[in-house]
Coordinates of C-alpha atoms and ligand atoms in Angstrom, one line a residue:
M624 CA 122.2 -6.0 60.2
T625 CA 125.5 -8.2 59.2
S626 CA 125.1 -7.4 56.4
V627 CA 124.5 -3.5 56.5
V628 CA 127.5 -3.3 58.8
A629 CA 129.8 -5.1 55.8
V630 CA 128.8 -2.6 53.8
L631 CA 129.3 0.2 55.8
S632 CA 133.3 1.4 55.5
L633 CA 134.9 1.3 58.5
R634 CA 135.3 5.1 58.9
R635 CA 131.2 5.1 59.2
Q636 CA 130.4 2.9 61.5
R637 CA 132.8 4.8 63.9
R638 CA 131.0 7.1 63.1
L639 CA 127.9 5.8 63.7
G640 CA 129.2 4.2 67.5
L641 CA 129.4 0.6 66.2
T642 CA 131.7 -1.7 67.6
P643 CA 134.1 -1.6 64.9
V644 CA 135.9 -4.5 63.5
P645 CA 139.6 -5.0 64.4
M646 CA 141.1 -2.5 63.0
D647 CA 144.5 -2.9 62.0
R648 CA 146.4 -0.6 64.0
F649 CA 148.6 0.7 61.2
E650 CA 145.4 1.1 59.2
D651 CA 143.3 2.9 61.2
A652 CA 146.5 5.8 61.9
K653 CA 147.6 5.9 58.7
L654 CA 144.0 6.8 57.7
R655 CA 143.7 8.7 61.3
V656 CA 146.5 10.8 59.4
K657 CA 145.2 11.1 56.6
E658 CA 142.0 12.4 57.9
A659 CA 144.2 15.5 60.1
T660 CA 145.8 16.6 56.9
D661 CA 145.2 19.5 54.1
L662 CA 146.6 18.2 51.0
V663 CA 146.0 21.6 50.0
A664 CA 148.2 22.9 52.7
L665 CA 150.9 20.5 52.6
I666 CA 150.8 21.4 49.1
E667 CA 150.7 25.3 49.4
S668 CA 154.4 25.0 52.4
Y669 CA 155.6 24.0 48.3
L670 CA 154.4 26.0 46.2
P671 CA 151.2 28.6 44.8
L672 CA 148.4 27.1 44.4
K673 CA 145.6 29.3 41.6
P674 CA 142.4 27.9 42.0
R675 CA 140.2 27.4 38.8
G676 CA 136.6 26.1 39.0
R677 CA 136.6 23.4 42.2
Q678 CA 139.6 22.2 41.0
L679 CA 143.8 24.0 42.5
L680 CA 146.6 24.1 39.9
A681 CA 150.0 24.7 39.6
L682 CA 153.2 24.1 37.6
C683 CA 153.8 20.6 38.3
P684 CA 157.1 20.1 40.7
F685 CA 158.2 17.1 39.7
H686 CA 158.5 17.6 36.0
A687 CA 160.2 21.0 34.5
E688 CA 156.9 22.4 32.3
K689 CA 155.8 26.4 30.8
S690 CA 152.4 25.6 31.1
P691 CA 150.2 24.7 34.7
S692 CA 148.8 20.5 34.0
F693 CA 149.0 19.8 38.3
T694 CA 146.2 19.9 39.6
V695 CA 144.9 19.0 42.5
W696 CA 140.9 17.9 44.2
P697 CA 140.0 19.8 47.6
D698 CA 137.7 17.4 48.0
S699 CA 138.9 14.3 47.7
Q700 CA 142.2 14.9 48.2
H701 CA 144.0 13.8 45.1
Y702 CA 146.6 15.4 43.5
Y703 CA 147.3 14.7 39.6
C704 CA 149.4 16.1 37.0
F705 CA 148.1 15.6 33.2
G706 CA 152.0 16.0 32.1
C707 CA 153.6 13.6 33.7
G708 CA 151.4 11.7 35.3
K709 CA 152.4 11.2 38.9
H710 CA 149.2 11.8 41.3
G711 CA 148.2 9.8 44.8
D712 CA 147.8 11.7 48.4
V713 CA 148.8 13.3 51.3
F714 CA 151.5 10.3 51.6
T715 CA 152.8 10.4 48.0
F716 CA 153.2 13.7 47.2
L717 CA 155.7 13.7 50.2
M718 CA 157.2 10.3 49.3
E719 CA 157.9 12.3 46.4
R720 CA 158.3 15.8 46.9
E721 CA 160.8 15.1 49.7
G722 CA 161.5 11.3 48.7
L723 CA 161.3 9.7 51.1
T724 CA 159.3 5.8 52.5
F725 CA 155.8 5.7 53.4
R726 CA 157.3 5.0 56.8
E727 CA 158.4 8.2 56.9
A728 CA 156.4 10.2 55.0
M729 CA 154.1 8.9 57.8
E730 CA 156.0 9.5 60.9
Q731 CA 156.0 13.1 59.5
L732 CA 152.6 14.4 59.0
A733 CA 151.1 12.2 61.9
A734 CA 154.1 14.1 64.2
R735 CA 152.7 18.1 62.6
A736 CA 148.7 16.4 63.4
Q737 CA 150.1 15.1 66.7
I738 CA 148.3 11.5 66.6
P739 CA 150.4 9.4 68.0
L740 CA 152.6 6.3 66.6
E741 CA 153.4 4.1 69.0
G742 CA 152.9 0.1 68.4
V743 CA 151.8 0.8 65.1
F744 CA 154.7 -0.4 63.3
T745 CA 156.6 -3.0 64.4
G746 CA 160.3 -3.0 66.5
D747 CA 159.5 0.1 67.6
R748 CA 159.7 -1.2 71.6
D749 CA 163.7 -1.2 72.0
R750 CA 163.4 2.6 70.5
E751 CA 160.1 3.7 73.0
R752 CA 162.7 2.0 75.9
R753 CA 165.8 4.0 75.4
G754 CA 163.9 6.9 76.3
P755 CA 163.9 10.6 75.6
D756 CA 164.9 10.8 71.3
P757 CA 168.4 11.6 71.5
T758 CA 167.9 14.3 68.9
Q759 CA 165.6 16.1 70.6
V760 CA 168.1 16.4 73.3
L761 CA 170.7 17.5 70.4
G762 CA 169.0 19.5 68.5
E763 CA 168.1 21.7 72.7
V764 CA 171.9 21.6 72.6
A765 CA 172.7 22.9 69.7
A766 CA 169.7 26.2 70.8
F767 CA 171.8 26.4 73.8
L768 CA 175.5 26.5 71.4
Q769 CA 174.0 29.3 69.1
Q770 CA 172.9 31.8 72.3
Q771 CA 176.6 31.7 73.0
L772 CA 177.6 32.2 69.8
H773 CA 175.7 36.1 70.5
G774 CA 177.6 35.8 74.0
A775 CA 180.6 38.1 74.9
D776 CA 182.3 35.4 74.7
G777 CA 181.3 34.1 71.5
A778 CA 182.9 37.6 69.6
P779 CA 186.0 35.3 67.7
A780 CA 183.7 32.5 66.4
R781 CA 181.6 35.5 65.0
D782 CA 184.7 37.5 63.1
Y783 CA 185.7 33.8 62.1
L784 CA 182.6 33.6 60.4
D785 CA 182.8 37.1 59.0
G786 CA 185.7 36.5 58.4
R787 CA 184.6 33.1 56.3
G788 CA 181.3 35.0 54.9
L789 CA 179.1 32.7 56.7
L790 CA 177.7 34.9 59.5
A791 CA 174.7 35.1 57.3
A792 CA 174.0 31.9 58.1
A793 CA 174.6 31.8 61.5
E794 CA 170.5 31.7 61.8
S795 CA 169.6 29.7 59.6
W796 CA 172.4 26.9 59.6
Q797 CA 172.4 27.5 63.3
L798 CA 176.3 28.0 64.0
G799 CA 177.5 27.9 67.2
F800 CA 180.3 28.8 69.8
H801 CA 180.7 26.4 71.9
P802 CA 182.1 28.0 75.6
A803 CA 184.8 27.2 77.7
E804 CA 184.6 23.8 79.5
G805 CA 182.4 23.5 83.0
A806 CA 179.4 25.4 81.8
L807 CA 177.8 22.9 79.3
R808 CA 178.4 20.1 82.4
A809 CA 176.1 22.6 84.7
V810 CA 173.4 23.8 81.3
A811 CA 173.1 19.6 81.1
Q812 CA 172.8 18.9 84.3
Q813 CA 170.1 22.2 85.3
R814 CA 168.2 21.0 81.6
R815 CA 168.5 17.4 83.0
W816 CA 170.3 16.2 79.4
P817 CA 171.0 12.5 79.3
T818 CA 175.0 12.0 79.4
A819 CA 174.6 9.5 77.2
V820 CA 173.1 11.1 74.4
L821 CA 176.0 13.5 75.2
E822 CA 178.6 11.1 75.5
A823 CA 177.6 9.4 72.3
A824 CA 177.6 12.2 70.4
G825 CA 181.0 13.0 71.0
L826 CA 180.2 16.2 73.6
L827 CA 181.7 14.7 77.0
R828 CA 184.4 12.8 77.0
G829 CA 185.2 11.6 80.3
T830 CA 185.8 14.3 82.2
R831 CA 186.5 16.8 79.3
E832 CA 184.3 18.8 77.1
A833 CA 185.3 17.9 73.9
F834 CA 184.4 20.5 71.5
A835 CA 185.6 23.3 73.8
G836 CA 186.2 27.1 72.6
R837 CA 185.6 25.7 69.0
V838 CA 182.3 27.2 66.1
M839 CA 180.0 24.6 66.0
F840 CA 178.1 23.4 63.2
P841 CA 174.9 21.1 64.1
I842 CA 175.1 18.0 61.2
E843 CA 171.5 17.3 60.6
D844 CA 169.7 13.9 59.4
E845 CA 167.5 14.9 56.5
R846 CA 164.9 15.4 58.7
G847 CA 166.1 18.3 60.3
R848 CA 166.9 16.5 64.2
V849 CA 170.3 17.8 65.4
C850 CA 172.5 14.4 64.7
G851 CA 175.3 15.5 66.1
F852 CA 177.6 18.6 65.7
G853 CA 181.1 19.4 63.8
G854 CA 183.3 22.0 65.2
R855 CA 186.1 23.5 63.8
V856 CA 188.9 25.0 65.9
L857 CA 189.1 28.8 66.2
P858 CA 192.6 31.3 64.1
G859 CA 195.1 30.9 67.4
A860 CA 193.8 28.3 69.9
P861 CA 196.0 28.0 72.2
P862 CA 197.9 24.1 71.5
R863 CA 196.8 21.4 73.9
S864 CA 198.6 20.8 77.3
D865 CA 200.6 18.1 75.9
G866 CA 202.0 20.8 73.6
T867 CA 200.7 19.9 70.2
E868 CA 197.9 21.5 68.3
Q869 CA 194.4 21.0 67.8
P870 CA 193.0 19.2 65.3
K871 CA 191.3 21.9 63.0
Y872 CA 187.8 20.0 62.7
I873 CA 186.1 17.4 64.4
N874 CA 183.3 15.4 64.4
S875 CA 181.0 13.3 67.0
P876 CA 181.5 10.0 66.4
E877 CA 179.1 7.5 64.7
S878 CA 176.4 6.8 67.4
P879 CA 173.1 5.2 66.7
F880 CA 172.1 8.1 65.6
F881 CA 174.2 9.3 63.6
N882 CA 175.1 6.9 60.6
K883 CA 178.0 8.6 59.1
R884 CA 177.5 6.6 55.9
Q885 CA 173.6 8.4 56.0
V886 CA 173.9 11.3 56.6
L887 CA 174.8 14.5 54.0
Y888 CA 175.4 17.9 55.9
G889 CA 172.9 20.1 54.0
L890 CA 170.9 17.5 52.5
H891 CA 167.3 18.9 54.7
K892 CA 167.7 22.9 53.6
C893 CA 168.5 21.2 50.0
K894 CA 165.2 19.7 49.9
Q895 CA 163.5 22.9 51.9
A896 CA 165.3 24.5 48.4
G897 CA 163.3 21.6 46.5
S898 CA 166.7 21.3 44.5
R899 CA 166.3 18.4 42.7
R900 CA 170.6 18.3 41.7
I901 CA 172.8 17.0 44.8
V902 CA 175.9 18.0 44.8
V903 CA 178.2 16.8 46.8
M904 CA 181.7 18.1 47.7
E905 CA 183.3 17.6 51.3
G906 CA 183.7 20.6 54.5
Y907 CA 180.2 21.8 55.8
T908 CA 181.9 25.7 55.7
D909 CA 181.6 25.1 51.3
V910 CA 177.9 23.6 51.8
I911 CA 177.7 26.4 53.6
A912 CA 178.8 29.4 51.9
C913 CA 177.7 27.8 48.4
H914 CA 174.0 27.9 49.8
L915 CA 174.5 31.4 50.6
A916 CA 175.9 32.3 47.0
G917 CA 172.2 30.4 45.8
F918 CA 173.8 27.1 45.0
T919 CA 171.2 25.1 46.7
G920 CA 171.8 21.7 46.1
A921 CA 175.2 21.8 48.1
V922 CA 175.7 19.1 51.3
A923 CA 178.6 16.7 52.2
A924 CA 179.6 13.8 53.7
L925 CA 180.7 13.7 57.2
G926 CA 184.6 11.9 57.1
T927 CA 184.2 8.9 54.4
A928 CA 183.2 9.7 50.6
F929 CA 179.5 9.3 48.5
T930 CA 178.6 5.9 50.0
R931 CA 175.7 3.8 48.0
E932 CA 174.2 4.4 51.5
H933 CA 173.8 8.3 50.8
A934 CA 172.8 7.2 46.9
R935 CA 169.8 5.0 48.4
K936 CA 168.6 7.8 51.1
V937 CA 168.7 10.6 47.7
E938 CA 167.7 8.3 45.4
R939 CA 164.7 9.3 45.3
Y940 CA 165.1 12.8 45.6
A941 CA 167.5 14.0 43.4
T942 CA 165.7 13.5 40.2
D943 CA 168.5 15.9 38.5
G944 CA 171.0 13.4 39.1
V945 CA 174.0 13.4 41.8
V946 CA 177.5 15.5 41.2
L947 CA 180.4 14.8 42.7
L948 CA 183.2 17.5 43.3
F949 CA 186.6 15.8 44.3
D950 CA 189.9 18.5 44.6
G951 CA 192.2 18.2 41.2
D952 CA 194.9 16.5 43.5
R953 CA 195.9 13.2 44.3
A954 CA 193.9 11.9 47.6
G955 CA 190.7 14.0 44.8
L956 CA 192.2 11.6 42.6
Q957 CA 191.7 8.7 44.2
A958 CA 188.7 9.4 46.3
A959 CA 187.2 9.7 41.9
E960 CA 187.6 6.3 41.9
R961 CA 186.3 4.6 45.0
A962 CA 182.8 6.8 44.8
M963 CA 183.1 4.4 41.1
K964 CA 183.0 1.4 43.0
E965 CA 180.6 2.9 45.9
L966 CA 178.1 3.5 42.8
V967 CA 178.3 0.9 40.1
N968 CA 175.1 -0.6 41.6
S969 CA 173.4 3.3 42.8
S970 CA 170.3 3.9 40.4
V971 CA 170.6 7.8 40.6
A972 CA 172.5 9.2 37.5
V973 CA 176.1 10.3 38.8
R974 CA 178.1 13.1 37.6
I975 CA 182.0 13.5 38.7
A976 CA 183.2 17.5 39.0
M977 CA 187.4 17.7 39.2
M978 CA 188.1 21.4 40.4
S979 CA 190.8 22.6 39.5
G980 CA 194.3 22.1 42.4
A981 CA 193.4 22.3 45.5
K982 CA 190.7 24.5 45.8
D983 CA 187.8 25.0 47.5
P984 CA 184.1 25.5 46.7
A985 CA 184.5 28.0 48.5
D986 CA 186.9 29.5 47.2
Y987 CA 184.8 30.5 43.9
V988 CA 181.2 31.9 45.6
V989 CA 182.3 33.2 48.4
A990 CA 182.4 37.0 47.6
Q991 CA 185.6 38.8 48.9
P992 CA 186.0 42.4 51.5
Q993 CA 186.1 45.1 48.2
E994 CA 185.5 42.2 45.3
E995 CA 183.8 44.0 42.2
P996 CA 181.0 42.4 41.8
D997 CA 181.1 41.9 38.8
A998 CA 183.6 39.2 39.2
V999 CA 182.3 37.6 42.0
T1000 CA 179.5 37.0 39.6
E1001 CA 182.2 35.7 36.4
R1002 CA 184.0 33.7 39.0
R1003 CA 180.4 31.9 40.3
A1004 CA 179.7 31.5 36.5
R1005 CA 182.8 29.1 36.0
F1006 CA 181.1 27.6 40.0
A1007 CA 177.9 27.2 38.0
D1008 CA 180.2 25.5 34.6
L1009 CA 182.1 23.0 36.3
I1010 CA 179.4 21.4 37.5
D1011 CA 176.7 21.9 34.6
G1012 CA 180.0 20.3 32.5
A1013 CA 180.7 16.7 35.3
D1014 CA 181.0 14.1 33.0
E1015 CA 179.0 10.9 33.5
A1016 CA 180.7 9.0 36.2
L1017 CA 182.0 6.1 33.7
A1018 CA 183.6 8.6 31.3
A1019 CA 185.0 10.0 34.5
W1020 CA 186.4 6.7 35.7
F1021 CA 188.1 6.2 32.0
R1022 CA 189.7 8.9 32.6
L1023 CA 190.8 8.4 35.1
L1024 CA 192.0 5.1 34.1
R1025 CA 194.1 6.9 31.0
R1026 CA 196.1 8.6 33.0
R1027 CA 197.0 5.6 34.5
L1028 CA 197.0 3.2 31.2
D1029 CA 198.4 3.6 27.8
F1030 CA 195.6 1.9 26.2
T1031 CA 196.9 1.7 22.6
Q1032 CA 199.4 -0.5 24.2
A1033 CA 198.0 -3.9 24.1
E1034 CA 199.4 -5.0 27.2
Q1035 CA 197.6 -2.5 29.1
L1036 CA 194.7 -2.6 26.6
E1037 CA 194.2 -5.5 28.3
K1038 CA 195.1 -4.1 32.1
A1039 CA 192.1 -2.0 31.4
A1040 CA 190.1 -4.9 30.2
R1041 CA 190.8 -6.3 33.8
E1042 CA 189.4 -3.7 35.9
C1043 CA 186.7 -2.9 33.9
G1044 CA 185.7 -6.9 34.6
A1045 CA 186.1 -5.8 37.8
L1046 CA 184.0 -3.0 38.9
L1047 CA 181.8 -5.4 36.2
Q1048 CA 182.2 -8.1 38.9
T1049 CA 180.3 -5.3 41.7
V1050 CA 177.3 -5.0 39.3
D1051 CA 173.8 -6.0 41.1
S1052 CA 171.6 -6.2 37.3
D1053 CA 172.3 -8.3 35.0
L1054 CA 171.0 -5.4 32.7
R1055 CA 172.9 -3.1 34.5
R1056 CA 175.5 -5.0 33.9
R1057 CA 175.2 -5.4 29.8
A1058 CA 174.8 -2.0 29.8
L1059 CA 177.6 -1.3 31.3
L1060 CA 179.6 -4.1 29.2
A1061 CA 178.7 -2.1 26.3
E1062 CA 179.6 1.6 27.5
M1063 CA 183.0 0.4 28.4
A1064 CA 183.5 -1.5 25.1
R1065 CA 183.0 1.9 23.9
H1066 CA 185.1 3.8 26.1
L1067 CA 187.7 0.9 25.4
A1068 CA 187.0 1.1 21.6
V1069 CA 186.8 -2.0 21.2
P1070 CA 183.3 -4.2 19.4
P1071 CA 181.5 -4.9 23.1
E1072 CA 181.8 -9.4 21.6
T1073 CA 186.1 -8.7 22.4
L1074 CA 185.4 -7.3 25.8
A1075 CA 183.6 -10.2 27.1
R1076 CA 185.9 -12.4 25.0
T1077 CA 188.4 -11.3 27.2
L1078 CA 186.6 -10.5 30.3
R1079 CA 186.0 -14.3 30.0
R1080 CA 189.1 -15.5 29.2
H1081 CA 190.1 -13.5 32.4
Q1082 CA 187.7 -15.2 35.0
P1083 CA 187.0 -18.2 36.3
R1084 CA 183.0 -17.7 35.9
P1085 CA 181.1 -17.2 32.9
Q1086 CA 180.0 -13.2 33.6
P1087 CA 176.5 -14.2 32.6
A1088 CA 176.1 -10.2 31.1
A1089 CA 179.4 -11.6 28.8
R1090 CA 177.6 -13.9 27.5
D1091 CA 176.2 -12.4 24.6
G1092 CA 178.4 -10.0 24.8
G1093 CA 176.8 -6.2 25.8
A1094 CA 173.1 -5.4 24.7
P1095 CA 172.5 -1.5 23.2
G1096 CA 168.9 -0.2 24.2
T1097 CA 169.0 -2.5 27.1
D1098 CA 170.1 0.4 29.1
P1099 CA 168.2 0.4 32.6
A1100 CA 167.5 3.7 32.3
T1101 CA 165.7 3.9 29.1
A1102 CA 163.3 1.3 30.9
A1103 CA 162.8 2.7 34.4
A1104 CA 162.5 6.4 32.6
T1105 CA 159.8 4.1 30.0
A1106 CA 158.0 2.5 33.0
A1107 CA 157.0 5.6 35.1
A1108 CA 156.4 8.0 32.3
P1109 CA 151.9 8.0 32.5
V1110 CA 149.9 5.9 30.8
P1111 CA 149.3 7.2 26.9
L1112 CA 145.5 7.7 26.5
P1113 CA 144.7 6.5 22.8
P1114 CA 143.1 9.4 21.0
P1115 CA 139.7 9.4 21.9
T1116 CA 136.9 8.7 19.2
P1117 CA 133.5 10.1 19.5
E1118 CA 131.6 7.4 20.9
S1119 CA 135.0 6.8 23.4
A1120 CA 134.7 10.5 23.9
A1121 CA 131.1 10.1 25.2
E1122 CA 131.7 7.9 27.7
R1123 CA 134.4 9.8 29.0
D1124 CA 132.2 12.1 29.1
V1125 CA 129.1 9.9 30.7
L1126 CA 131.9 9.2 33.6
A1127 CA 133.0 12.6 34.0
A1128 CA 128.4 13.4 34.6
V1129 CA 128.1 10.0 36.9
V1130 CA 131.6 11.6 38.4
Q1131 CA 130.3 15.0 38.7
Q1132 CA 126.8 12.8 40.9
P1133 CA 127.4 10.0 41.1
T1134 CA 123.4 8.6 42.1
L1135 CA 123.1 9.2 38.4
V1136 CA 125.7 5.9 37.6
A1137 CA 122.1 3.4 37.1
Q1138 CA 121.1 5.0 34.6
A1139 CA 124.7 5.5 33.0
T1140 CA 125.6 1.8 32.6
A1141 CA 122.0 1.3 31.4
E1142 CA 124.3 0.6 28.5
P1143 CA 127.4 -0.8 29.6
P1144 CA 130.1 1.1 28.2
R1145 CA 132.4 -0.3 25.2
T1146 CA 135.7 1.6 26.4
P1147 CA 136.8 0.0 28.7
A1148 CA 138.9 1.8 31.6
V1149 CA 135.6 4.0 31.6
G1150 CA 133.7 0.1 32.2
E1151 CA 136.4 -0.9 35.1
L1152 CA 135.5 3.0 36.9
L1153 CA 131.5 3.1 36.5
A1154 CA 131.2 -0.5 37.8
M1155 CA 133.4 0.7 40.7
V1156 CA 131.4 3.7 41.1
A1157 CA 128.8 1.9 41.5
H1158 CA 130.0 -0.5 44.1
A1159 CA 131.3 3.0 45.7
V1160 CA 127.0 4.2 45.6
A1161 CA 125.6 0.8 46.8
Q1162 CA 127.8 1.3 49.3
G1163 CA 126.0 4.3 50.8
R1164 CA 128.8 6.3 49.4
T1165 CA 126.8 9.3 47.1
T1166 CA 128.1 12.5 47.5
R1167 CA 130.9 13.8 44.5
A1168 CA 133.9 13.8 47.1
D1169 CA 133.7 10.4 49.1
V1170 CA 133.0 8.6 45.5
V1171 CA 136.3 10.0 44.1
R1172 CA 137.9 9.7 47.0
H1173 CA 137.5 5.3 47.0
V1174 CA 137.2 5.4 43.0
F1175 CA 140.7 6.7 43.1
A1176 CA 141.8 4.8 46.1
A1177 CA 140.6 2.0 43.9
C1178 CA 142.6 2.2 41.2
A1179 CA 146.2 3.3 42.9
E1180 CA 147.6 1.0 41.0
R1181 CA 146.1 1.4 37.0
P1182 CA 147.6 4.6 35.7
D1183 CA 145.8 4.1 32.7
L1184 CA 142.0 4.0 35.1
T1185 CA 144.2 7.3 37.1
A1186 CA 144.7 9.0 33.3
V1187 CA 141.3 8.4 32.2
L1188 CA 139.2 9.2 36.2
A1189 CA 141.6 12.6 36.6
I1190 CA 139.8 13.3 33.1
A1191 CA 136.6 13.1 33.9
I1192 CA 137.0 15.2 37.4
A1193 CA 138.4 17.4 35.5
R1194 CA 136.2 17.8 33.0
A1195 CA 133.3 17.4 35.7
D1196 CA 133.1 21.3 36.9
E1197 CA 131.4 21.8 33.3
I1198 CA 128.9 20.3 33.7
P1199 CA 126.7 22.6 35.4
D1200 CA 123.7 19.8 35.2
P1201 CA 125.4 16.1 34.2
A1202 CA 121.6 14.9 34.1
A1203 CA 120.2 18.0 31.5
F1204 CA 123.8 16.5 30.5
L1205 CA 123.6 12.4 30.7
A1206 CA 120.4 11.6 29.2
H1207 CA 121.7 14.0 26.5
L1208 CA 125.1 12.0 25.6
Q1209 CA 122.9 8.5 26.1
R1210 CA 121.1 9.6 22.5
D1211 CA 124.7 10.8 21.3
R1212 CA 125.4 6.5 22.4
Q1213 CA 122.4 5.7 20.5
R1214 CA 123.9 6.9 17.1
F1215 CA 127.1 6.1 17.5
R1216 CA 125.9 2.1 18.1
A1217 CA 122.5 2.5 15.5
R1218 CA 125.5 3.7 12.7
D1219 CA 127.4 0.6 14.0
S1220 CA 124.6 -1.7 13.2
A1221 CA 123.3 0.4 10.7
R1222 CA 127.7 0.1 8.6
L1223 CA 127.9 -3.7 10.1
L1224 CA 124.5 -4.2 8.2
R1225 CA 125.0 -2.5 4.5
Q1226 CA 128.1 -5.3 4.2
Q1227 CA 126.8 -8.3 5.0
L1228 CA 124.4 -6.8 2.8
Q1229 CA 126.5 -6.2 -0.2
D1230 CA 127.8 -9.2 1.2
A1231 CA 125.3 -11.2 0.4
Q1232 CA 124.2 -9.8 -2.6
A1233 CA 127.6 -11.0 -4.1
A1234 CA 126.7 -14.1 -3.3
G1235 CA 123.6 -13.8 -5.1
D1236 CA 121.6 -14.5 -1.6
Q1237 CA 118.6 -12.5 -2.1
A1238 CA 116.4 -14.3 0.5
T1239 CA 119.2 -12.7 3.4
A1240 CA 119.5 -9.3 1.2
D1241 CA 115.9 -9.2 1.4
R1242 CA 115.6 -9.6 5.1
L1243 CA 118.9 -7.6 6.2
T1244 CA 117.8 -4.5 3.1
R1245 CA 114.5 -4.7 6.0
E1246 CA 116.2 -5.2 9.2
L1247 CA 118.8 -1.4 7.9
M1248 CA 115.9 0.7 6.9
E1249 CA 113.4 -0.4 10.3
Q1250 CA 116.6 0.6 12.0
L1251 CA 117.0 4.2 10.3
R1252 CA 113.2 4.0 10.9
Q1253 CA 113.5 4.1 15.3
H1254 CA 117.0 6.6 15.0
R1255 CA 116.3 9.0 12.3
P1256 CA 112.2 9.6 13.8
R1257 CA 111.9 13.4 12.1
A1258 CA 113.8 12.6 9.0
A1259 CA 111.2 9.5 8.7
G1260 CA 108.8 11.4 10.0
G1261 CA 108.7 14.3 7.1
Ligands
LIG116 ZN1 153.9 17.1 36.3

């Protein structure tokens, strides 16, 4: 009995009502979330799927392609892209598509399926004790402020937004208006919003309502939860009680739920729109204007530069890189130089674009009243060119450096080299440092060895990267790209093609596995996969969906196997009668084997004849004849 229980899956044990072995809380929750989520529905919330046989096809969301190779199998709840090799289940899809960690993806799917995750992740206890989710409270506040925008008191705010061409975004960006002092406190009391949350978000400051009379911009985190607010003063607003002018913009302060080094205004919208190139600008009105004009990659950092934490937030998502947009004025130049130091360790490709003069992105993209449509299009095209033509960050950094230092003067060149050294010292990875050093040497127009020597002279500690100079071809980006590429399958020989078809037949009807493995396959991947199928069947899984799910999970870390499996699954759909097909294949395989062994015998026969060993030659001839008779019965009989 114990052995039977041992081979039953945990899921099956639960279904049968057997006392489950104590299951990991995390594994249990993961399984429940997975069972409650339909992969097809999830993917279709992002892109249309077209049915073909038992599978669904789409243009791959992870690489550019013209004909669809992104394939979804509803029965096994897996996807695989024959173009780029991306594959997985509901969790990996969401992680890849939204750039989430596993935990974030699981939380999102659990929320959708209404499965509580209490106690699933360690370290959650404190959060539970803290009371209601602050972002939920702020979400309600945002909804209240939005209502106010459309009320009678909101008219001046609506006029302001209209004048900036932003009124069309009022709904989707939840733009609002903060009424005069007193209103928020009254509603808060009535709706039992915790004062502590409103204070942490800077809405209440002592007896004051800090955003009173302002146009309100709710700030969402990357998952669309309101974590803070920005507020803009209305033109013609009265001065403060001490007679000074009100600041134009104010933001919520840092709080446990609003980390300015991590939050990017507009990132959630950008993800919803599927923009893989992120363009970082300064103001939230610029971001909204850009989205309205179709530049859906626009985001803004809030009161800080683009930080390494921001980069980490988007690095899995921004597969087409990040463009930092700066004003061409002095402050913009300094900000660009600072950004380079922040991002030198980031794995996202960062580029830098400088706008001319003191222009804002909104100046490029917003249509002015009575402006010719062609003129608007022309300005927007120039903005797109500016972004497309952004310099790779290091090149931009050098361009700024060249404004300060004249590289043709030995002394200034040395100064530039020292600045390079300072930047290199902040680089964590050896590989990256080497690649950067080689790049820098190119920009300074000196051999990498010379730059390395100069840096060694100026540094007390020898730099590991400087020891042998820059090594071209060790670009970490290239290395990463190679690692991420799908494993190319070797071109199939007739035999390996037949063996892959065997696998396809077994996928279609898993109970055929014993028959299929009577002769062990000679293609290693097929052998391993058939062994996994055999294992699944031995555990009592016999349906195609069950087996495919099991085998996919078993080879999750083996892209070489996943690729072979995916092809077999796709092929399986074309096999109406797997048993007959398999029998046919087995005959083919025997023929391949016979042919190979005949080839070997002939070779040995030739060798024996060449060596004059007549006895061996005779024996080999007899074996060869025997084999031909066995495998060509018709020819022998005729
Ligand atoms: Zn793909």
